[in-house]
């Protein structure tokens, strides 16, 4: 009599292989979810952006309103941040100025990161003469005094649109990251997947777009995030000294410039725009710093 054979349970293939390893993107999100700095910075920045967009939706004054019956008054229920010497509402001007500064920051940061990624990847991938020419151009822009160039060009751009300031900031904000991307690309150029694509006749632009840029995307994302705060601060500094946004346009820098002289006698003219600037730059710095630590754990693994 033949004994019944023992029937073993069939294990699904997914269980036989074990749990799938988490992707790098999931690991980054998991790290960010455990980082208080990321949530504080991101939520604060989100509130600031929403306030800049909708802060005047139910307010009775705008940036050009003049209340001649309430000139040089402090914060009240009617004028939340007070008024200036001609009755202009500081709250409305701050919201509009913040809107302009955020727009410049959110454009300059990503655009400069994209320029750095493309030019740096092109130099590192091509190598040879092209690499030397591009690096020479990058070094030339690095040694040029950007502020002095702006001062010399100021008579030509005075009275022009604030878009000129935005373009200027983007042109002089990408060089350092481009050198980093170039070094990363030089090491990626000799990897097997890049060699295989080159031997298959794939175009240079396609290789850079499909194989190089995705491998340095973490650096570009970090630089774009941190570049938003840096661009806002740079634009504010230029506008403060009269080389940035020009009246009748309003930015945080123009508000700080006009309120500096009255910082002790009428502090509301200076304190509110300055506080908004500090909070905005600090929020972007916290979010960018947390993102950098999540992408590169060796940059600050034990901070939180």
Short mmCIF file of C-alpha atoms in Angstrom, two decimals:
data_model
loop_
_atom_site.label_atom_id
_atom_site.label_comp_id
_atom_site.label_asym_id
_atom_site.label_seq_id
_atom_site.Cartn_x
_atom_site.Cartn_y
_atom_site.Cartn_z
CA UNK A 1 0.00 0.00 0.00
CA UNK A 2 1.45 3.27 -1.10
CA UNK A 3 1.45 5.96 1.53
CA UNK A 4 -0.15 9.23 0.63
CA UNK A 5 2.44 11.75 -0.43
CA UNK A 6 2.67 14.83 1.70
CA UNK A 7 1.27 17.82 -0.15
CA UNK A 8 3.28 20.97 0.38
CA UNK A 9 1.55 24.34 0.27
CA UNK A 10 2.16 26.31 -2.88
CA UNK A 11 3.81 29.61 -2.12
CA UNK A 12 2.99 32.50 -4.47
CA UNK A 13 5.90 33.76 -6.49
CA UNK A 14 5.65 37.18 -4.88
CA UNK A 15 6.10 35.57 -1.45
CA UNK A 16 8.95 33.40 -2.68
CA UNK A 17 10.84 36.45 -3.85
CA UNK A 18 10.20 38.30 -0.61
CA UNK A 19 9.09 41.90 -0.19
CA UNK A 20 9.99 44.29 -2.96
CA UNK A 21 12.67 46.76 -1.98
CA UNK A 22 11.45 50.31 -1.55
CA UNK A 23 12.30 52.66 -4.37
CA UNK A 24 14.62 55.60 -3.80
CA UNK A 25 11.73 58.03 -4.23
CA UNK A 26 9.74 56.28 -1.50
CA UNK A 27 12.73 56.33 0.80
CA UNK A 28 13.10 60.07 0.24
CA UNK A 29 9.43 60.68 0.98
CA UNK A 30 9.65 58.51 4.09
CA UNK A 31 12.64 60.51 5.29
CA UNK A 32 10.84 63.80 4.62
CA UNK A 33 7.75 62.59 6.48
CA UNK A 34 9.90 62.11 9.60
CA UNK A 35 11.59 65.50 9.26
CA UNK A 36 9.86 68.32 11.19
CA UNK A 37 11.85 70.98 9.33
CA UNK A 38 10.31 69.90 6.04
CA UNK A 39 6.74 70.16 7.31
CA UNK A 40 7.32 73.46 9.06
CA UNK A 41 8.97 75.00 6.00
CA UNK A 42 6.57 73.55 3.43
CA UNK A 43 3.36 74.38 5.31
CA UNK A 44 4.61 77.88 6.14
CA UNK A 45 5.52 78.50 2.52
CA UNK A 46 2.14 77.17 1.40
CA UNK A 47 0.36 79.57 3.74
CA UNK A 48 2.47 82.46 2.47
CA UNK A 49 1.71 81.63 -1.16
CA UNK A 50 -2.03 81.34 -0.47
CA UNK A 51 -1.95 84.63 1.43
CA UNK A 52 -0.16 86.35 -1.44
CA UNK A 53 -2.76 85.04 -3.89
CA UNK A 54 -5.93 85.66 -1.88
CA UNK A 55 -4.89 88.12 0.83
CA UNK A 56 -6.73 91.01 -0.84
CA UNK A 57 -9.85 89.09 -1.86
CA UNK A 58 -11.96 90.51 0.98
CA UNK A 59 -9.91 93.60 1.82
CA UNK A 60 -11.24 97.10 1.20
CA UNK A 61 -8.01 98.64 -0.13
CA UNK A 62 -5.48 97.86 -2.83
CA UNK A 63 -1.84 98.75 -3.37
CA UNK A 64 -2.62 102.11 -5.01
CA UNK A 65 -5.41 103.21 -2.67
CA UNK A 66 -4.93 106.46 -0.76
CA UNK A 67 -6.87 107.21 2.40
CA UNK A 68 -6.18 110.91 3.01
CA UNK A 69 -8.11 110.76 6.28
CA UNK A 70 -5.73 108.14 7.72
CA UNK A 71 -2.24 109.25 6.73
CA UNK A 72 0.70 108.05 8.85
CA UNK A 73 -1.47 105.91 11.10
CA UNK A 74 -0.43 102.67 12.74
CA UNK A 75 -2.19 99.33 12.41
CA UNK A 76 -5.95 99.56 12.92
CA UNK A 77 -9.01 97.51 12.11
CA UNK A 78 -9.39 99.57 8.95
CA UNK A 79 -5.73 99.45 7.85
CA UNK A 80 -4.27 96.23 9.21
CA UNK A 81 -0.60 97.17 8.72
CA UNK A 82 -1.07 100.95 8.96
CA UNK A 83 -0.60 103.61 6.29
CA UNK A 84 2.24 105.69 4.88
CA UNK A 85 2.63 109.47 4.51
CA UNK A 86 0.16 109.70 1.62
CA UNK A 87 -2.40 107.29 3.06
CA UNK A 88 -1.26 104.21 1.15
CA UNK A 89 -2.28 100.92 2.75
CA UNK A 90 0.81 98.98 3.90
CA UNK A 91 -1.03 95.67 4.13
CA UNK A 92 -2.15 95.81 0.50
CA UNK A 93 1.31 96.93 -0.63
CA UNK A 94 2.93 94.10 1.34
CA UNK A 95 0.67 91.48 -0.23
CA UNK A 96 1.33 92.80 -3.75
CA UNK A 97 5.05 93.11 -3.06
CA UNK A 98 5.18 89.57 -1.70
CA UNK A 99 3.34 88.37 -4.79
CA UNK A 100 5.96 89.97 -7.03
CA UNK A 101 8.90 88.66 -4.98
CA UNK A 102 7.47 85.12 -4.92
CA UNK A 103 6.92 85.18 -8.66
CA UNK A 104 10.53 86.20 -9.23
CA UNK A 105 11.79 83.55 -6.81
CA UNK A 106 9.69 80.70 -8.21
CA UNK A 107 10.83 81.53 -11.75
CA UNK A 108 14.51 82.27 -11.13
CA UNK A 109 15.14 79.22 -8.91
CA UNK A 110 13.94 76.52 -11.35
CA UNK A 111 15.22 78.34 -14.46
CA UNK A 112 18.73 78.70 -13.05
CA UNK A 113 18.68 75.01 -12.02
CA UNK A 114 17.65 73.97 -15.53
CA UNK A 115 20.40 76.11 -17.05
CA UNK A 116 22.95 74.59 -14.70
CA UNK A 117 21.75 71.07 -15.48
CA UNK A 118 21.82 71.47 -19.25
CA UNK A 119 25.11 73.37 -19.54
CA UNK A 120 26.91 71.32 -16.90
CA UNK A 121 25.71 68.02 -18.40
CA UNK A 122 26.69 69.15 -21.89
CA UNK A 123 30.21 70.06 -20.78
CA UNK A 124 30.73 66.85 -18.82
CA UNK A 125 29.38 64.60 -21.55
CA UNK A 126 31.13 66.15 -24.55
CA UNK A 127 34.51 66.60 -22.87
CA UNK A 128 37.55 67.71 -24.83
CA UNK A 129 37.53 71.14 -26.45
CA UNK A 130 33.84 71.71 -25.80
CA UNK A 131 34.35 71.01 -22.12
CA UNK A 132 37.22 73.48 -21.87
CA UNK A 133 35.27 76.20 -23.71
CA UNK A 134 32.16 75.79 -21.56
CA UNK A 135 34.18 75.68 -18.33
CA UNK A 136 36.03 78.82 -19.40
CA UNK A 137 32.69 80.54 -19.98
CA UNK A 138 31.41 79.40 -16.58
CA UNK A 139 34.56 80.61 -14.82
CA UNK A 140 34.28 83.94 -16.64
CA UNK A 141 30.76 84.48 -15.33
CA UNK A 142 31.87 83.45 -11.84
CA UNK A 143 34.64 86.04 -11.65
CA UNK A 144 32.59 88.85 -13.17
CA UNK A 145 31.21 91.17 -10.46
CA UNK A 146 27.49 90.76 -11.07
CA UNK A 147 26.52 93.78 -8.99
CA UNK A 148 28.94 96.07 -10.84
CA UNK A 149 27.61 94.85 -14.17
CA UNK A 150 24.10 95.66 -13.04
CA UNK A 151 25.22 99.15 -11.96
CA UNK A 152 26.81 99.76 -15.36
CA UNK A 153 23.70 98.51 -17.18
CA UNK A 154 21.33 100.38 -14.89
CA UNK A 155 20.98 103.46 -17.16
CA UNK A 156 19.84 101.15 -19.97
CA UNK A 157 17.32 99.18 -17.93
CA UNK A 158 16.09 101.95 -15.65
CA UNK A 159 12.36 102.26 -15.95
CA UNK A 160 12.10 98.90 -17.64
CA UNK A 161 9.94 95.98 -16.60
CA UNK A 162 10.67 93.88 -13.53
CA UNK A 163 11.05 90.96 -15.96
CA UNK A 164 14.49 92.36 -16.80
CA UNK A 165 15.51 91.91 -13.16
CA UNK A 166 14.20 88.36 -13.22
CA UNK A 167 16.20 87.52 -16.36
CA UNK A 168 19.32 89.11 -14.88
CA UNK A 169 19.04 87.04 -11.70
CA UNK A 170 18.57 83.83 -13.70
CA UNK A 171 21.65 84.55 -15.84
CA UNK A 172 23.96 84.97 -12.84
CA UNK A 173 22.62 82.17 -10.60
CA UNK A 174 23.53 78.87 -12.25
CA UNK A 175 27.33 78.69 -12.57
CA UNK A 176 28.34 76.96 -9.32
CA UNK A 177 25.80 74.17 -9.73
CA UNK A 178 26.84 73.78 -13.38
CA UNK A 179 30.37 72.88 -12.28
CA UNK A 180 28.97 70.28 -9.87
CA UNK A 181 26.75 68.80 -12.59
CA UNK A 182 29.73 68.73 -14.97
CA UNK A 183 31.75 66.69 -12.47
CA UNK A 184 28.87 64.27 -11.93
CA UNK A 185 28.34 63.90 -15.68
CA UNK A 186 32.02 63.19 -16.29
CA UNK A 187 31.71 60.13 -14.06
CA UNK A 188 28.39 59.06 -15.61
CA UNK A 189 29.81 59.28 -19.15
CA UNK A 190 31.80 56.10 -18.67
CA UNK A 191 28.94 54.07 -17.21
CA UNK A 192 27.74 51.06 -19.20
CA UNK A 193 24.24 52.33 -19.90
CA UNK A 194 25.59 55.58 -21.35
CA UNK A 195 28.15 53.74 -23.47
CA UNK A 196 25.45 51.39 -24.73
CA UNK A 197 23.23 54.27 -25.76
CA UNK A 198 26.14 55.98 -27.52
CA UNK A 199 27.12 52.83 -29.40
CA UNK A 200 23.50 52.39 -30.51
CA UNK A 201 23.65 55.79 -32.20
CA UNK A 202 21.38 57.66 -29.78
CA UNK A 203 21.69 61.41 -30.20
CA UNK A 204 23.64 63.42 -27.66
CA UNK A 205 20.62 65.49 -26.65
CA UNK A 206 18.59 62.32 -26.06
CA UNK A 207 21.33 60.74 -23.94
CA UNK A 208 21.59 63.86 -21.81
CA UNK A 209 17.82 64.07 -21.41
CA UNK A 210 17.17 60.38 -20.71
CA UNK A 211 20.31 59.16 -18.97
CA UNK A 212 22.30 62.09 -17.57
CA UNK A 213 19.70 64.54 -16.24
CA UNK A 214 17.64 61.88 -14.35
CA UNK A 215 20.80 60.80 -12.50
CA UNK A 216 21.55 64.35 -11.33
CA UNK A 217 17.92 65.37 -10.84
CA UNK A 218 18.23 65.30 -7.05
CA UNK A 219 20.86 68.04 -7.18
CA UNK A 220 18.69 70.09 -9.53
CA UNK A 221 15.62 69.76 -7.30
CA UNK A 222 17.57 70.79 -4.22
CA UNK A 223 19.14 73.77 -5.99
CA UNK A 224 15.78 74.86 -7.42
CA UNK A 225 14.21 74.76 -3.96
CA UNK A 226 17.01 76.62 -2.23
CA UNK A 227 17.29 78.97 -5.21
CA UNK A 228 13.78 80.28 -4.61
CA UNK A 229 14.76 81.80 -1.26
CA UNK A 230 18.09 83.01 -2.60
CA UNK A 231 16.41 84.73 -5.56
CA UNK A 232 13.85 86.42 -3.31
CA UNK A 233 16.61 87.67 -1.03
CA UNK A 234 18.76 88.86 -3.94
CA UNK A 235 15.84 90.65 -5.61
CA UNK A 236 14.97 92.31 -2.30
CA UNK A 237 18.56 93.48 -1.85
CA UNK A 238 18.75 94.89 -5.38
CA UNK A 239 15.38 96.62 -5.03
CA UNK A 240 16.39 97.99 -1.63
CA UNK A 241 19.37 99.77 -3.20
CA UNK A 242 17.34 100.92 -6.20
CA UNK A 243 18.67 98.46 -8.80
CA UNK A 244 15.82 95.97 -8.83
CA UNK A 245 12.08 96.41 -9.17
CA UNK A 246 11.29 100.02 -9.98
CA UNK A 247 8.21 102.07 -9.02
CA UNK A 248 5.32 101.97 -9.71
CA UNK A 249 5.93 98.22 -9.33
CA UNK A 250 6.09 97.05 -5.73
CA UNK A 251 8.19 94.32 -4.13
CA UNK A 252 9.37 93.59 -0.61
CA UNK A 253 12.64 95.33 -1.43
CA UNK A 254 10.98 98.59 -2.48
CA UNK A 255 8.83 98.54 0.67
CA UNK A 256 11.87 98.02 2.87
CA UNK A 257 13.73 100.79 1.05
CA UNK A 258 10.90 103.29 1.53
CA UNK A 259 10.34 102.29 5.16
CA UNK A 260 13.94 102.24 6.39
CA UNK A 261 14.06 105.96 7.15
CA UNK A 262 10.99 105.67 9.37
CA UNK A 263 11.94 102.39 11.08
CA UNK A 264 12.14 104.06 14.51
CA UNK A 265 9.38 106.66 14.22
CA UNK A 266 6.83 104.66 12.17
CA UNK A 267 8.02 101.08 12.56
CA UNK A 268 4.99 99.54 10.81
CA UNK A 269 6.39 100.79 7.49
CA UNK A 270 9.45 98.59 7.91
CA UNK A 271 8.61 95.82 10.39
CA UNK A 272 5.81 94.10 8.50
CA UNK A 273 7.58 93.78 5.11
CA UNK A 274 10.80 92.74 6.89
CA UNK A 275 8.99 90.09 8.93
CA UNK A 276 7.30 88.67 5.84
CA UNK A 277 10.65 88.53 4.03
CA UNK A 278 12.36 86.73 6.93
CA UNK A 279 9.54 84.18 7.27
CA UNK A 280 9.46 83.50 3.52
CA UNK A 281 13.21 83.00 3.15
CA UNK A 282 13.37 80.92 6.34
CA UNK A 283 10.51 78.67 5.14
CA UNK A 284 12.16 77.98 1.78
CA UNK A 285 15.49 77.35 3.50
CA UNK A 286 13.95 74.84 5.93
CA UNK A 287 12.17 72.96 3.14
CA UNK A 288 15.25 72.95 0.91
CA UNK A 289 17.57 71.93 3.73
CA UNK A 290 15.31 69.01 4.69
CA UNK A 291 15.11 67.94 1.04
CA UNK A 292 18.88 68.01 0.77
CA UNK A 293 19.26 65.83 3.85
CA UNK A 294 16.67 63.36 2.54
CA UNK A 295 18.37 63.04 -0.84
CA UNK A 296 21.91 62.98 0.59
CA UNK A 297 21.80 61.50 4.13
CA UNK A 298 25.50 62.23 4.69
CA UNK A 299 24.84 66.00 4.52
CA UNK A 300 23.04 66.12 7.88
CA UNK A 301 21.86 62.74 9.03
CA UNK A 302 21.65 63.48 12.72
CA UNK A 303 20.02 66.87 12.78
CA UNK A 304 16.50 65.81 13.71
#
